[in-house]
Coordinates of C-alpha atoms in Angstrom, one line a residue:
X1 CA 65.4 277.5 175.1
X2 CA 65.4 280.5 177.6
X3 CA 62.1 281.6 176.4
X4 CA 60.3 278.5 177.7
X5 CA 62.3 278.6 180.6
X6 CA 60.4 281.7 181.3
X7 CA 57.1 279.6 180.0
X8 CA 57.8 277.6 182.8
X9 CA 58.2 280.5 185.7
X10 CA 55.2 282.3 184.2
X11 CA 52.6 279.1 185.4
X12 CA 54.7 278.5 188.0
X13 CA 53.6 281.7 189.3
X14 CA 49.9 281.3 188.3
X15 CA 49.4 277.7 189.5
X16 CA 51.6 279.0 192.5
X17 CA 48.4 281.7 194.0
X18 CA 46.1 280.0 196.7
X19 CA 43.2 280.6 194.9
X20 CA 44.5 278.2 192.6
X21 CA 42.7 274.5 193.8
X22 CA 45.7 271.9 194.6
X23 CA 43.4 269.4 191.9
X24 CA 44.9 271.9 189.6
X25 CA 48.4 271.4 190.6
X26 CA 48.3 268.2 190.7
X27 CA 46.8 268.0 187.0
X28 CA 49.1 270.2 185.7
X29 CA 52.3 269.2 187.2
X30 CA 52.3 265.4 184.7
X31 CA 52.3 268.2 181.4
X32 CA 54.7 270.5 183.1
X33 CA 56.9 267.5 184.1
X34 CA 56.7 266.7 180.2
X35 CA 58.1 269.6 179.1
X36 CA 61.0 269.9 181.6
X37 CA 61.8 266.1 180.2
X38 CA 61.4 267.2 176.7
X39 CA 63.8 270.9 177.0
X40 CA 66.3 268.3 178.5
X41 CA 66.4 265.6 175.6
X42 CA 68.8 266.5 171.9
X43 CA 66.7 263.8 170.3
X44 CA 64.6 264.3 168.0
X45 CA 61.2 261.7 168.0
X46 CA 60.3 260.5 164.5
X47 CA 56.9 258.1 164.0
X48 CA 56.4 255.8 161.4
X49 CA 52.7 255.7 160.4
X50 CA 51.3 253.4 158.6
X51 CA 48.1 250.9 158.2
X52 CA 48.0 247.4 159.4
X53 CA 50.5 245.5 156.7
X54 CA 51.4 249.0 155.1
X55 CA 55.3 247.6 155.3
X56 CA 56.1 249.8 158.2
X57 CA 58.5 247.4 160.1
X58 CA 59.6 246.4 156.6
X59 CA 60.4 250.0 156.3
X60 CA 62.1 250.4 160.0
X61 CA 64.0 247.2 159.7
X62 CA 65.8 248.2 156.6
X63 CA 66.6 251.7 158.2
X64 CA 68.1 250.0 160.7
X65 CA 69.7 247.5 158.1
X66 CA 68.7 244.5 160.3
X67 CA 66.0 242.0 160.4
X68 CA 64.9 243.5 164.3
X69 CA 60.9 243.6 163.8
X70 CA 58.9 241.0 163.6
X71 CA 57.1 241.5 159.4
X72 CA 53.9 239.4 158.5
X73 CA 50.6 240.3 156.4
X74 CA 49.0 238.5 159.9
X75 CA 50.7 240.2 162.2
X76 CA 50.8 244.3 163.6
X77 CA 52.7 246.2 165.8
X78 CA 50.5 245.9 169.4
X79 CA 52.8 248.6 171.2
X80 CA 54.3 252.1 170.5
X81 CA 58.6 250.3 170.6
X82 CA 60.8 253.6 170.3
X83 CA 64.1 252.5 168.7
X84 CA 67.1 254.5 169.6
X85 CA 70.8 254.6 169.2
X86 CA 73.1 252.4 171.4
X87 CA 76.3 250.2 171.2
X88 CA 74.9 246.7 171.5
X89 CA 71.3 245.5 170.9
X90 CA 69.7 246.3 174.5
X91 CA 65.6 246.3 175.2
X92 CA 64.2 247.0 177.9
X93 CA 60.6 246.8 178.6
X94 CA 58.4 248.1 181.6
X95 CA 55.5 246.2 182.3
X96 CA 51.9 247.6 184.1
X97 CA 50.5 246.5 187.1
X98 CA 50.2 243.6 188.3
X99 CA 53.6 243.3 187.2
X100 CA 55.2 246.9 187.5
X101 CA 58.9 245.8 186.8
X102 CA 60.9 247.0 184.4
X103 CA 63.0 243.7 182.6
X104 CA 66.1 244.6 180.6
X105 CA 67.5 241.9 178.1
X106 CA 70.9 242.2 176.2
X107 CA 73.6 240.0 174.8
X108 CA 75.6 240.1 178.4
X109 CA 72.9 240.7 180.9
X110 CA 69.8 238.3 180.7
X111 CA 67.1 237.9 182.7
X112 CA 66.8 234.3 183.8
X113 CA 68.8 233.1 181.2
X114 CA 70.0 229.8 180.3
X115 CA 73.7 229.9 179.5
X116 CA 73.6 226.6 177.5
X117 CA 71.1 227.9 174.9
X118 CA 71.1 232.1 176.0
X119 CA 67.1 231.8 175.9
X120 CA 65.0 234.4 178.7
X121 CA 62.6 232.8 180.5
X122 CA 59.9 235.4 182.2
X123 CA 58.2 233.0 184.9
X124 CA 54.5 235.4 185.0
X125 CA 54.0 235.4 181.2
X126 CA 53.7 231.9 179.5
X127 CA 53.9 232.8 176.2
X128 CA 58.1 233.2 176.9
X129 CA 58.9 229.7 177.7
X130 CA 62.3 230.7 176.8
X131 CA 63.4 233.2 174.1
X132 CA 66.4 234.8 172.7
X133 CA 66.2 238.0 172.4
X134 CA 65.3 239.1 169.4
X135 CA 62.4 236.6 169.3
X136 CA 61.9 238.5 173.0
X137 CA 61.7 241.8 171.3
X138 CA 58.6 240.2 168.6
X139 CA 57.1 238.4 171.5
X140 CA 56.6 242.1 173.9
X141 CA 56.2 243.8 170.5
X142 CA 53.7 241.8 168.3
X143 CA 51.5 239.7 170.7
X144 CA 48.5 241.2 171.7
X145 CA 48.2 238.9 174.6
X146 CA 51.3 240.8 176.0
X147 CA 51.4 243.6 174.4
X148 CA 48.1 244.6 176.3
X149 CA 50.8 244.5 180.0
X150 CA 53.2 246.5 178.2
X151 CA 53.8 249.9 179.4
X152 CA 56.5 251.2 176.7
X153 CA 58.8 249.6 174.6
X154 CA 62.7 250.5 174.4
X155 CA 65.0 249.2 172.2
X156 CA 69.0 250.2 171.8
X157 CA 70.6 249.4 168.4
X158 CA 73.8 250.2 166.7
X159 CA 72.2 251.7 163.4
X160 CA 73.8 254.4 161.9
X161 CA 70.3 256.1 161.0
X162 CA 69.8 256.1 164.7
X163 CA 73.3 257.5 165.5
X164 CA 72.1 260.7 164.3
X165 CA 70.3 261.7 167.9
X166 CA 67.4 260.0 166.2
X167 CA 64.4 257.7 167.9
X168 CA 62.3 255.7 166.1
X169 CA 58.9 255.7 167.3
X170 CA 57.2 252.2 165.5
X171 CA 53.3 252.8 166.0
X172 CA 50.8 250.2 165.6
X173 CA 48.5 250.1 162.6
X174 CA 45.7 252.7 162.3
X175 CA 43.3 250.4 161.0
X176 CA 43.9 247.5 162.8
X177 CA 40.5 245.8 164.0
X178 CA 41.9 246.7 167.6
X179 CA 40.5 250.5 168.7
X180 CA 43.3 250.8 170.8
X181 CA 45.9 250.2 168.1
X182 CA 44.6 253.9 166.8
X183 CA 44.5 255.5 169.9
X184 CA 48.3 254.2 171.0
X185 CA 49.3 255.9 167.7
X186 CA 47.1 259.2 168.1
X187 CA 48.9 259.4 171.8
X188 CA 52.5 259.5 170.0
X189 CA 51.3 261.7 167.5
X190 CA 50.0 264.4 169.5
X191 CA 52.1 264.1 172.7
X192 CA 55.7 262.7 171.6
X193 CA 56.8 262.8 168.0
X194 CA 58.2 265.7 166.3
X195 CA 58.6 264.6 163.2
X196 CA 56.9 261.4 161.2
X197 CA 56.8 259.1 158.1
X198 CA 53.8 258.3 156.6
X199 CA 54.1 255.3 154.5
X200 CA 52.1 254.9 151.6
X201 CA 52.5 251.1 150.4
X202 CA 52.0 251.6 146.5
X203 CA 50.0 248.8 146.1
X204 CA 47.0 250.3 148.3
X205 CA 47.7 254.4 147.9
X206 CA 45.9 255.6 150.1
X207 CA 42.8 253.8 151.5
X208 CA 39.4 256.3 152.9
X209 CA 40.1 255.2 156.3
X210 CA 44.1 256.0 155.9
X211 CA 43.5 259.2 155.3
X212 CA 40.4 259.9 157.3
X213 CA 43.5 259.2 160.0
X214 CA 45.4 261.5 158.6
X215 CA 42.8 264.3 158.6
X216 CA 41.9 264.1 162.2
X217 CA 44.5 263.9 164.8
X218 CA 47.7 264.3 162.2
X219 CA 45.9 267.1 160.3
X220 CA 47.9 269.7 162.0
X221 CA 51.3 268.2 162.1
X222 CA 51.5 266.9 158.3
X223 CA 53.7 270.0 157.3
X224 CA 56.1 268.0 159.8
X225 CA 55.4 264.8 157.8
X226 CA 57.7 262.9 155.1
X227 CA 55.5 260.8 152.8
X228 CA 57.5 257.7 151.9
X229 CA 55.6 255.4 149.0
X230 CA 57.0 251.6 149.5
X231 CA 56.5 248.4 147.9
X232 CA 57.6 250.5 144.6
X233 CA 58.9 247.5 143.2
X234 CA 56.0 246.0 142.8
X235 CA 54.5 248.6 140.5
X236 CA 55.3 247.9 136.8
X237 CA 58.0 251.1 135.9
X238 CA 55.4 252.1 133.1
X239 CA 52.4 252.6 136.4
X240 CA 54.8 254.5 138.5
X241 CA 54.3 257.9 137.8
X242 CA 50.3 257.5 137.0
X243 CA 50.8 256.1 140.5
X244 CA 52.9 259.0 141.9
X245 CA 50.1 261.4 140.2
X246 CA 47.6 259.9 141.8
X247 CA 49.1 260.2 145.1
X248 CA 49.7 263.8 144.7
X249 CA 45.9 264.7 143.5
X250 CA 44.5 262.2 146.6
X251 CA 47.0 264.5 149.3
X252 CA 45.9 267.6 147.6
X253 CA 42.3 266.9 147.5
X254 CA 41.7 264.9 151.1
X255 CA 44.4 267.0 152.8
X256 CA 44.5 270.1 151.5
X257 CA 48.8 269.8 150.5
X258 CA 50.1 271.5 147.8
X259 CA 53.3 269.7 145.9
X260 CA 54.1 267.3 148.4
X261 CA 57.4 265.9 148.1
X262 CA 57.0 262.0 148.1
X263 CA 60.1 259.7 148.6
X264 CA 60.1 256.1 146.8
X265 CA 61.2 252.7 147.9
X266 CA 61.2 249.3 148.2
X267 CA 62.1 248.2 151.4
X268 CA 61.4 244.7 150.5
X269 CA 64.9 244.7 148.8
X270 CA 67.0 246.5 150.6
X271 CA 66.5 243.3 153.1
X272 CA 65.9 241.1 150.8
X273 CA 69.8 242.1 149.8
X274 CA 70.8 242.5 153.1
X275 CA 69.9 239.0 153.8
X276 CA 71.3 237.2 150.8
X277 CA 67.8 234.6 151.4
X278 CA 66.3 235.7 148.2
X279 CA 68.4 237.0 144.6
X280 CA 67.5 240.0 143.6
X281 CA 67.1 240.5 140.3
X282 CA 69.2 242.8 138.3
X283 CA 66.1 245.2 137.3
X284 CA 65.7 246.3 140.9
X285 CA 68.8 246.6 142.9
X286 CA 67.8 250.2 141.4
X287 CA 66.2 250.4 144.6
X288 CA 69.1 249.6 146.8
X289 CA 70.5 253.2 145.9
X290 CA 67.2 254.6 146.0
X291 CA 66.2 254.3 149.4
X292 CA 70.1 254.9 150.6
X293 CA 69.6 258.1 148.9
X294 CA 66.1 258.6 150.3
X295 CA 67.6 257.9 153.7
X296 CA 70.4 260.7 153.0
X297 CA 67.6 263.3 151.9
X298 CA 65.6 262.6 155.3
X299 CA 69.0 262.4 157.4
X300 CA 69.6 266.2 155.5
X301 CA 65.9 267.0 156.4
X302 CA 65.5 266.3 160.0
X303 CA 68.8 267.6 160.8
X304 CA 68.0 271.1 159.5
X305 CA 63.9 271.4 160.5
X306 CA 65.5 269.6 163.8
X307 CA 65.4 272.4 165.8
X308 CA 62.3 274.0 164.8
X309 CA 60.6 270.4 165.2
X310 CA 61.8 270.3 168.6
X311 CA 60.7 273.8 169.8
X312 CA 57.6 273.3 168.1
X313 CA 57.1 269.8 170.0
X314 CA 57.1 272.2 173.0
X315 CA 55.0 274.6 171.8
X316 CA 52.5 271.6 171.4
X317 CA 52.9 271.1 174.8
X318 CA 53.1 274.5 176.2
X319 CA 50.3 275.1 174.6
X320 CA 48.2 272.0 175.9
X321 CA 49.1 273.7 179.4
X322 CA 48.0 276.9 178.6
X323 CA 44.6 275.6 177.5
X324 CA 44.2 273.9 180.9
X325 CA 45.3 277.0 182.6
X326 CA 42.8 279.1 180.5
X327 CA 40.2 276.6 181.6
X328 CA 40.6 276.5 185.0
X329 CA 41.1 280.3 185.5
X330 CA 38.1 280.9 183.4
X331 CA 35.7 278.1 185.1
X332 CA 36.3 279.9 188.5
X333 CA 34.3 282.6 187.1
X334 CA 31.4 280.1 185.4
X335 CA 31.7 278.7 189.2
X336 CA 30.5 281.6 190.9
X337 CA 28.0 282.5 188.0
X338 CA 26.5 279.3 188.0
X339 CA 26.3 279.1 191.6
X340 CA 24.6 283.0 192.0
X341 CA 22.0 281.8 189.2
X342 CA 20.8 278.6 191.1
X343 CA 20.8 281.0 194.3
X344 CA 18.7 283.5 192.2
X345 CA 16.4 280.3 190.9
X346 CA 16.0 278.5 193.7
X347 CA 15.4 280.7 196.7
X348 CA 12.4 282.0 197.8
X349 CA 12.8 285.4 196.2
X350 CA 9.5 287.5 198.1
X351 CA 9.9 286.2 201.4
X352 CA 7.5 288.3 203.8
X353 CA 5.1 287.4 200.7
X354 CA 5.9 283.6 201.2
X355 CA 5.3 284.4 205.4
X356 CA 1.8 285.9 205.0
X357 CA 0.9 283.1 202.4
X358 CA 1.9 280.3 205.2
X359 CA -0.1 282.3 207.9
X360 CA -3.3 282.9 205.8
X361 CA -2.8 279.0 204.9
X362 CA -2.5 278.7 208.7
X363 CA -5.4 280.5 209.3
X364 CA -7.5 279.0 206.6
X365 CA -6.6 275.7 208.2
X366 CA -7.7 276.2 211.6
X367 CA -11.0 278.2 210.8
X368 CA -12.0 275.1 208.3
X369 CA -11.2 272.7 211.6
X370 CA -13.1 275.0 214.1
X371 CA -16.4 274.9 211.6
X372 CA -16.4 271.4 211.4
X373 CA -15.7 270.4 214.7
X374 CA -18.4 273.7 215.9
X375 CA -21.1 271.3 214.1
X376 CA -20.1 268.2 215.3
X377 CA -19.7 269.6 218.9
X378 CA -23.4 270.9 219.0
X379 CA -24.9 267.9 216.7
X380 CA -23.2 266.2 219.7
X381 CA -24.6 268.0 222.7
X382 CA -28.4 268.9 220.8
X383 CA -28.5 264.7 220.2
X384 CA -27.5 264.4 224.4
X385 CA -30.2 267.1 225.1
X386 CA -32.3 265.0 222.8
X387 CA -31.9 261.8 224.9
X388 CA -31.6 263.7 227.9
X389 CA -34.9 265.3 227.8
X390 CA -36.6 262.2 226.6
X391 CA -35.8 260.2 229.7
X392 CA -36.4 262.4 232.1
X393 CA -39.7 263.4 230.6
X394 CA -40.4 259.5 230.5
X395 CA -39.5 259.6 234.0
X396 CA -41.9 262.3 235.2
X397 CA -44.8 260.9 233.4
X398 CA -44.2 257.4 234.3
X399 CA -44.6 258.4 238.1
X400 CA -46.8 256.0 239.4
X401 CA -48.1 258.9 242.6
X402 CA -47.0 261.3 244.5
X403 CA -43.8 260.2 245.8
X404 CA -42.5 258.2 243.3
X405 CA -42.7 261.6 241.3
X406 CA -41.3 263.2 244.4
X407 CA -38.3 260.8 243.9
X408 CA -38.0 261.5 240.4
X409 CA -37.1 265.2 241.3
X410 CA -35.6 264.8 244.5
X411 CA -33.0 261.5 243.0
X412 CA -34.1 260.1 239.6
X413 CA -33.8 263.5 237.3
X414 CA -29.9 264.0 239.1
X415 CA -29.1 260.5 238.0
X416 CA -30.1 261.1 234.9
X417 CA -28.1 264.3 233.9
X418 CA -24.9 262.5 235.3
X419 CA -25.1 259.7 233.9
X420 CA -25.1 261.8 230.9
X421 CA -22.3 263.7 231.7
X422 CA -19.4 260.7 231.3
X423 CA -20.8 260.3 227.7
X424 CA -21.0 263.6 226.7
X425 CA -17.7 264.4 227.9
X426 CA -16.2 261.6 226.1
X427 CA -18.8 262.6 222.6
X428 CA -17.4 266.2 222.8
X429 CA -13.8 265.3 223.4
X430 CA -13.5 263.0 220.6
X431 CA -15.1 265.9 218.3
X432 CA -12.4 267.9 219.6
X433 CA -10.0 265.4 218.7
X434 CA -11.0 266.2 214.8
X435 CA -9.6 270.0 215.5
X436 CA -6.5 268.7 217.8
X437 CA -5.6 266.3 214.3
X438 CA -6.3 269.4 212.0
X439 CA -3.8 271.5 213.8
X440 CA -1.1 267.9 213.4
X441 CA -1.9 268.4 209.8
X442 CA -1.1 271.6 209.9
X443 CA 2.2 271.6 211.5
X444 CA 3.1 268.4 209.1
X445 CA 1.8 270.8 206.0
X446 CA 4.6 273.5 207.1
X447 CA 6.5 271.1 208.1
X448 CA 7.1 269.5 204.4
X449 CA 6.7 273.6 202.9
X450 CA 9.8 273.6 204.6
X451 CA 12.0 270.9 204.1
X452 CA 11.9 270.9 200.4
X453 CA 12.4 274.8 200.5
X454 CA 15.3 273.9 202.7
X455 CA 16.3 270.9 200.7
X456 CA 16.8 273.3 197.8
X457 CA 19.5 275.4 200.2
X458 CA 20.9 272.0 200.8
X459 CA 21.3 271.3 197.1
X460 CA 23.0 274.7 197.0
X461 CA 25.8 273.8 199.1
X462 CA 23.9 275.6 202.2
X463 CA 24.7 274.7 205.8
X464 CA 21.1 274.2 207.2
X465 CA 19.7 272.7 209.8
X466 CA 16.0 271.5 209.1
X467 CA 14.9 270.3 212.5
X468 CA 15.0 272.6 214.8
X469 CA 12.2 274.5 213.5
X470 CA 9.8 271.9 213.6
X471 CA 11.0 270.9 217.6
X472 CA 8.5 272.3 218.9
X473 CA 6.1 269.6 220.7
X474 CA 2.3 268.3 219.2
X475 CA -0.4 270.0 219.2
X476 CA -2.6 268.8 221.5
X477 CA -5.9 270.3 222.7
X478 CA -8.4 269.1 225.6
X479 CA -11.7 270.4 226.0
X480 CA -12.7 267.9 228.7
X481 CA -12.2 270.2 232.0
X482 CA -14.0 273.4 230.3
X483 CA -17.0 270.4 229.4
X484 CA -17.0 268.9 232.6
X485 CA -17.0 272.6 235.0
X486 CA -19.8 273.6 232.4
X487 CA -21.9 270.1 233.2
X488 CA -20.9 270.3 236.7
X489 CA -22.2 274.1 236.9
X490 CA -25.5 274.1 235.3
X491 CA -26.3 270.4 237.2
X492 CA -25.9 272.1 240.6
X493 CA -28.1 274.8 239.0
X494 CA -30.5 272.8 237.3
X495 CA -31.1 270.4 240.4
X496 CA -31.5 274.4 242.5
X497 CA -34.2 275.0 240.2
X498 CA -36.2 271.4 240.2
X499 CA -36.0 272.1 244.2
X500 CA -37.5 274.9 243.7
X501 CA -40.6 273.1 242.2
X502 CA -41.6 270.8 245.5
X503 CA -42.7 274.4 247.4
X504 CA -46.0 273.8 244.6
X505 CA -45.6 270.3 243.9
X506 CA -48.5 268.9 245.5
X507 CA -51.8 270.9 244.9
X508 CA -53.8 269.9 242.2
X509 CA -54.3 266.4 240.3
X510 CA -51.1 264.5 240.1
X511 CA -51.6 264.4 235.9
X512 CA -51.8 268.4 236.2
X513 CA -49.3 268.4 238.5
X514 CA -46.9 266.4 236.1
X515 CA -47.8 268.1 233.0
X516 CA -47.2 271.8 234.4
X517 CA -44.0 270.0 236.0
X518 CA -42.9 269.1 233.0
X519 CA -43.3 272.5 231.1
X520 CA -41.2 274.3 233.8
X521 CA -38.9 271.7 233.8
X522 CA -38.3 271.9 229.9
X523 CA -36.9 275.4 229.5
X524 CA -34.3 275.1 232.1
X525 CA -32.8 271.3 230.5
X526 CA -32.2 273.4 227.3
X527 CA -30.8 276.6 229.5
X528 CA -28.6 273.2 230.4
X529 CA -27.9 272.0 226.8
X530 CA -26.8 275.3 225.6
X531 CA -24.8 276.8 228.4
X532 CA -23.1 273.8 227.8
X533 CA -22.7 273.9 223.9
X534 CA -21.6 277.8 224.5
X535 CA -18.7 277.6 226.9
X536 CA -17.5 274.1 224.4
X537 CA -17.8 276.3 221.4
X538 CA -15.7 279.0 223.5
X539 CA -13.4 276.6 224.8
X540 CA -13.1 275.2 221.0
X541 CA -12.3 279.4 219.6
X542 CA -10.1 279.8 222.3
X543 CA -8.0 276.2 221.7
X544 CA -8.1 277.0 218.3
X545 CA -6.5 280.5 219.0
X546 CA -4.2 278.8 220.5
X547 CA -3.2 276.4 218.7
X548 CA -2.8 279.4 215.2
X549 CA -0.4 281.2 217.6
X550 CA 1.4 277.9 217.8
X551 CA 1.7 277.3 214.0
X552 CA 2.4 281.4 213.8
X553 CA 5.4 280.9 215.9
X554 CA 6.4 277.7 214.7
X555 CA 6.1 279.8 210.9
X556 CA 7.8 282.1 212.4
X557 CA 10.8 280.4 213.1
X558 CA 11.1 278.9 209.7
X559 CA 11.0 281.8 207.6
X560 CA 13.8 283.4 210.7
X561 CA 15.6 279.9 210.0
X562 CA 15.5 280.4 206.0
X563 CA 16.4 283.8 206.1
X564 CA 19.6 283.3 208.4
X565 CA 20.7 280.4 206.1
X566 CA 19.7 282.3 202.5
X567 CA 21.9 285.4 204.6
X568 CA 24.2 283.0 205.2
X569 CA 24.6 281.9 201.4
X570 CA 23.9 285.3 200.2
X571 CA 27.0 286.9 202.6
X572 CA 29.5 283.9 201.3
X573 CA 28.7 284.8 197.8
X574 CA 29.2 288.1 198.2
X575 CA 33.0 287.5 199.9
X576 CA 33.2 285.4 197.1
X577 CA 32.3 288.0 194.8
X578 CA 34.5 290.4 196.3
X579 CA 37.4 287.8 196.0
X580 CA 36.5 286.9 192.4
X581 CA 36.7 290.8 191.4
X582 CA 39.8 291.4 193.2
X583 CA 41.1 288.4 191.5
X584 CA 39.7 289.7 188.4
X585 CA 42.4 292.3 187.2
X586 CA 45.6 289.4 188.0
X587 CA 43.6 286.9 186.2
X588 CA 42.3 288.4 183.0
X589 CA 46.4 289.8 183.0
X590 CA 47.0 286.2 183.0
X591 CA 44.5 285.6 180.0
X592 CA 46.1 287.9 178.6
X593 CA 49.6 286.7 178.5
X594 CA 48.1 283.3 178.2
X595 CA 47.3 284.5 174.8
X596 CA 50.1 286.2 173.7
X597 CA 52.7 283.2 175.1
X598 CA 50.3 281.5 172.9
X599 CA 50.0 283.1 169.5
X600 CA 54.4 283.6 170.6
X601 CA 54.3 279.5 170.7

């Protein structure tokens, strides 16, 4: 076993490195414990495997020379039961939660025993109102309602067969209606048994379901299996050879076993002879001697192969351990490559090109908004101009005399212009708000665009703060002051021009003067509104430039932040690559050593 200690030291060294996650150590620890326990356990574990109602329990009872396990065509073993040597009959049952307790039952120390009847009572098991030890064994090992709460059952028995350091494991039927039964048997074969007895009933030899089971989880361990054909007493003597040949052919064809050794027996005859309840016919008594001979041959074979069987079992455990260790070591590289591929797939590859694209999109959106806003402002001012011209003209031509005309020029025209100012400012501001809204929409567009990019980084595990770049205040435009200044300036200029008309206002006829006066005033009104329009458009262009600058700064902030995050992630990958590259030599050495040890085992 010195070689196995060396294997364990190697495993401890590998998983003790700082780069091995704690979760790996936790996962491997139970397997290492099992190997250590198996090393210190000198017993040979012999599983008895067969289908439901194949006679497994009867066969085990015959080995024990005791009608211990319940046998019936209607009953199947519900939990794996281990039988080991002991001077006296004793039973230890470990129950699962919510009853995590151990019950020990023997003829001296019982659980809640009635001293007069010697019966066992377990308060939380309604199926056990008061049972003797053998009845309790039957309930725990064969009643599904109880067995579903059982973790394991161990029975100590003074049988000579198991006095040789053999532990019999009675497994559930592989074709039982409860799928958990086959799973229990599979686990025993793969993780515990050193050897196995395969029960083949002569009355129904090697069904397809049983052959499929043997070709599955048991296939790798068939060389450690002993095939026993039971119930031979139920087959006519002249049919024996044909039956055995049929079994051999099926084993060869289905399981590729050449010239398998078949042991023949009738466990029921042995038990009938033991109990004396049934008179064994003279012609069947041969099976009593045959059973003893078979028993002797099995013990001899187990003794001969004992050391190799135990070593092979430990070797299987090591192979499982090395497979897991191999998988964990390789997964480190796989995780790195997967993350690297994900980063390359998800990040923006040409950040400068992406930034240029966003800047172009910003300009396009603002230019479109400026163009729309410009047209609306022109239409708005033209509409105000036309209404103002109409109102002033009506006031001039509506003057009834020279005094009334003088009042129109001196007061009424100024009032008309002032009345229009408030309305014009509101209308222009409303149109300019469309530019402000377009700026806000552009800002939200870029927020969304970069949020999506950041979410992809976050999905890769990047440390991304998405608020800093978009924390700038809302983009607002206000052309009110510009329009107001333009109106005030032009209103004053227009008023001065009107006053200049007074010097020649009263020469000639009234109607002629009205027409001449109107012809002189009207161009000034056009100039007045054209100046407002020009200054409003200039204000829009200035604000549009400011908006573009603000949005470009926001985009640049996003790009800077994004590059910082990506650089940090790539730097982490670079550090990880350096770590893995440095680790590569030791990992490859470990994997090569694992492969060498696996081949050795």
